Short mmCIF file of C-alpha atoms in Angstrom, two decimals:
data_model
loop_
_atom_site.label_atom_id
_atom_site.label_comp_id
_atom_site.label_asym_id
_atom_site.label_seq_id
_atom_site.Cartn_x
_atom_site.Cartn_y
_atom_site.Cartn_z
CA PRO A 1500 193.16 92.14 159.41
CA VAL A 1501 193.54 92.54 155.30
CA THR A 1502 197.12 91.57 154.08
CA VAL A 1503 198.64 92.50 150.77
CA ALA A 1504 198.91 88.62 150.50
CA SER A 1505 195.31 88.07 150.65
CA ILE A 1506 194.44 90.98 148.32
CA GLY A 1507 196.96 89.43 146.11
CA GLY A 1508 195.29 85.94 146.12
CA LEU A 1509 191.86 87.15 145.78
CA LEU A 1510 193.11 89.17 142.68
CA ALA A 1511 194.53 86.03 141.27
CA VAL A 1512 191.41 83.85 141.62
CA VAL A 1513 189.33 86.87 140.27
CA LEU A 1514 191.65 86.84 137.17
CA LEU A 1515 191.85 82.94 136.98
CA VAL A 1516 188.05 82.86 136.91
CA GLY A 1517 187.84 85.88 134.29
CA TRP A 1518 190.28 84.10 132.27
CA LEU A 1519 188.34 80.71 132.41
CA VAL A 1520 184.93 82.43 131.28
CA ALA A 1521 186.57 84.84 128.83
CA ALA A 1522 189.00 82.31 126.96
CA PRO A 1523 188.19 81.00 123.60
CA ARG A 1524 186.91 77.43 123.88
CA ARG A 1525 187.81 74.93 121.37
CA SER A 1526 184.71 73.90 119.46
CA HIS A 1527 183.81 70.42 118.13
CA PRO A 1528 183.12 70.36 114.47
CA SER A 1529 179.45 70.33 114.10
CA ALA A 1530 177.58 68.06 111.21
CA PRO A 1531 177.61 69.24 107.88
CA LEU A 1532 174.55 71.56 107.31
CA ASN A 1533 172.02 70.00 105.29
CA ILE A 1534 169.41 72.21 103.62
CA VAL A 1535 166.48 70.70 102.37
CA ALA A 1536 163.95 72.27 99.93
CA LEU A 1537 160.21 72.50 102.14
CA THR A 1538 158.52 73.20 98.70
CA SER A 1539 159.14 73.23 94.93
CA PHE A 1540 156.27 75.76 94.04
CA GLY A 1541 158.63 78.87 93.33
CA ASP A 1542 155.65 81.34 94.33
CA VAL A 1543 156.13 81.38 98.04
CA ILE A 1544 156.15 84.88 99.46
CA ASP A 1545 155.83 84.23 103.34
CA ALA A 1546 156.59 81.62 105.80
CA ILE A 1547 156.72 80.81 109.48
CA ILE A 1548 157.44 77.67 111.79
CA SER A 1549 155.17 76.68 114.44
CA PRO A 1550 156.45 77.01 118.02
CA ASP A 1551 156.76 73.32 118.41
CA ALA A 1552 158.83 72.95 115.06
CA ARG A 1553 156.49 70.24 113.75
CA TYR A 1554 154.90 72.63 110.88
CA VAL A 1555 155.74 75.34 108.44
CA ALA A 1556 153.04 77.43 107.37
CA PHE A 1557 153.41 79.54 103.96
CA VAL A 1558 151.89 81.92 101.53
CA ARG A 1559 151.67 81.33 97.82
CA SER A 1560 151.16 83.91 95.24
CA SER A 1561 149.98 83.37 91.70
CA GLN A 1562 148.23 85.38 89.04
CA GLY A 1563 147.00 88.11 91.70
CA ARG A 1564 145.65 85.42 93.97
CA GLN A 1565 147.24 84.42 97.57
CA SER A 1566 146.61 81.13 99.36
CA LEU A 1567 147.58 79.77 102.63
CA TRP A 1568 149.39 76.32 102.96
CA ILE A 1569 150.73 74.03 105.77
CA ARG A 1570 153.19 71.35 105.77
CA GLN A 1571 154.56 69.08 108.39
CA LEU A 1572 158.13 69.18 108.50
CA ARG A 1573 158.95 65.59 108.71
CA GLY A 1574 156.31 65.09 106.13
CA THR A 1575 156.12 65.52 102.11
CA ASN A 1576 152.91 67.04 101.12
CA ALA A 1577 151.64 70.33 101.73
CA ILE A 1578 147.88 71.01 102.16
CA GLN A 1579 146.19 74.11 101.25
CA VAL A 1580 144.15 75.67 104.31
CA VAL A 1581 142.89 78.67 102.63
CA GLY A 1582 142.24 78.89 99.05
CA PRO A 1583 143.58 81.51 96.51
CA GLU A 1584 141.78 84.73 96.51
CA ALA A 1585 142.39 87.87 95.07
CA VAL A 1586 143.86 89.37 98.41
CA SER A 1587 147.10 89.91 100.28
CA PHE A 1588 148.43 88.53 103.22
CA TYR A 1589 150.14 90.57 105.66
CA GLY A 1590 151.64 88.19 108.23
CA MET A 1591 150.68 85.33 110.11
CA SER A 1592 151.53 83.62 113.46
CA PHE A 1593 151.00 80.22 115.11
CA ALA A 1594 149.14 80.10 118.30
CA PRO A 1595 151.69 79.08 120.95
CA ASP A 1596 150.39 75.39 121.12
CA SER A 1597 150.55 75.51 117.31
CA SER A 1598 146.77 74.36 116.86
CA SER A 1599 145.80 77.44 114.91
CA ILE A 1600 147.12 80.13 112.92
CA TYR A 1601 146.51 83.77 113.10
CA TYR A 1602 146.86 85.69 109.92
CA VAL A 1603 145.88 89.22 108.45
CA VAL A 1604 144.62 90.07 105.15
CA ARG A 1605 143.90 92.91 102.96
CA GLY A 1606 141.37 93.01 100.20
CA PRO A 1607 137.88 93.80 99.27
CA GLU A 1608 134.81 93.69 101.65
CA PRO A 1609 133.06 91.57 102.64
CA LEU A 1610 136.00 89.26 102.50
CA ALA A 1611 138.67 91.21 104.26
CA ARG A 1612 138.79 94.99 104.05
CA PRO A 1613 141.44 97.30 102.38
CA ALA A 1614 143.41 98.31 105.19
CA GLY A 1615 143.69 94.59 106.79
CA MET A 1616 141.45 91.95 108.83
CA LEU A 1617 142.54 89.48 111.25
CA PHE A 1618 141.57 85.74 110.76
CA GLN A 1619 142.05 82.45 112.48
CA ILE A 1620 142.25 78.91 111.13
CA PRO A 1621 142.92 75.64 112.75
CA ALA A 1622 146.40 74.83 111.57
CA LEU A 1623 145.48 71.45 109.92
CA GLY A 1624 142.79 72.94 107.95
CA GLY A 1625 138.89 73.99 108.69
CA ALA A 1626 136.73 76.96 108.04
CA PRO A 1627 138.64 80.44 108.34
CA ARG A 1628 136.97 82.70 111.14
CA ARG A 1629 137.05 86.30 110.42
CA LEU A 1630 137.64 87.78 113.84
CA GLY A 1631 136.33 91.32 113.02
CA THR A 1632 139.49 93.11 114.29
CA PRO A 1633 140.86 95.66 111.88
CA LEU A 1634 144.72 94.99 111.75
CA ASP A 1635 147.27 96.00 109.43
CA HIS A 1636 150.49 93.82 109.88
CA TYR A 1637 151.66 90.76 111.42
CA PRO A 1638 149.78 89.38 114.22
CA VAL A 1639 152.06 88.50 117.18
CA VAL A 1640 150.43 86.05 119.86
CA SER A 1641 151.13 86.24 123.44
CA PRO A 1642 153.01 83.23 125.13
CA ASP A 1643 149.97 82.27 126.81
CA GLY A 1644 147.85 82.53 123.70
CA SER A 1645 145.39 85.04 125.27
CA ALA A 1646 146.28 88.25 123.50
CA ILE A 1647 147.65 89.47 120.11
CA ALA A 1648 149.45 92.37 119.03
CA SER A 1649 149.72 94.30 115.92
CA LEU A 1650 150.17 97.58 114.11
CA ARG A 1651 147.38 99.82 112.86
CA ALA A 1652 148.52 102.72 110.67
CA ASP A 1653 146.43 105.96 110.13
CA TYR A 1654 144.98 105.16 113.74
CA PRO A 1655 143.62 106.70 115.70
CA ALA A 1656 143.82 109.55 112.96
CA PRO A 1657 145.22 109.75 109.47
CA ALA A 1658 149.04 110.15 109.58
CA GLN A 1659 149.34 108.26 112.84
CA SER A 1660 149.71 104.87 114.10
CA ALA A 1661 149.36 102.64 117.16
CA LEU A 1662 150.20 99.37 118.51
CA VAL A 1663 147.22 97.70 119.59
CA THR A 1664 146.24 94.81 121.32
CA VAL A 1665 143.02 92.38 121.25
CA ALA A 1666 142.03 89.20 122.96
CA ALA A 1667 142.66 85.97 121.01
CA ASP A 1668 138.95 86.12 119.91
CA GLY A 1669 139.51 89.34 118.36
CA SER A 1670 137.44 91.34 120.80
CA GLY A 1671 138.57 94.12 123.62
CA MET A 1672 140.97 96.20 120.92
CA ARG A 1673 142.94 98.48 122.99
CA THR A 1674 146.01 101.03 122.34
#
């Protein structure tokens, strides 16, 4: 039979566990925060860090032209992976394995398109690939690297917008 003493004992255990979980912890002082400049350019307008925390990619904007750069976080020199063009970068994202960067560029045809175009480039440089998918904003790569999601404005009709997904190669756009 359930007695007052057993209910009281159970209540005491529950309160003790609750107190142990919710009680403030004494934290150990952490090491001092060390902030280090990753660039000295002064014209960086966007940046992302790779999933493996080995690289930082960033966009520079100067005199109406933008370019894409990458730097190893433990290194000192940044390398340009996409040269300056009269375009606007509208977001970028690393592939989950950090091997490539997906990015959206707005600009004139045939390089891009005014509403935005999806590109991919190997993280350490190479030829950019225009994937042929019109996207407007930041590409978000799925955890397995098989799909990309983004926003399309004025789609499927003017004054409307839609979340779209495409395969990692830019094919098969779905809303």
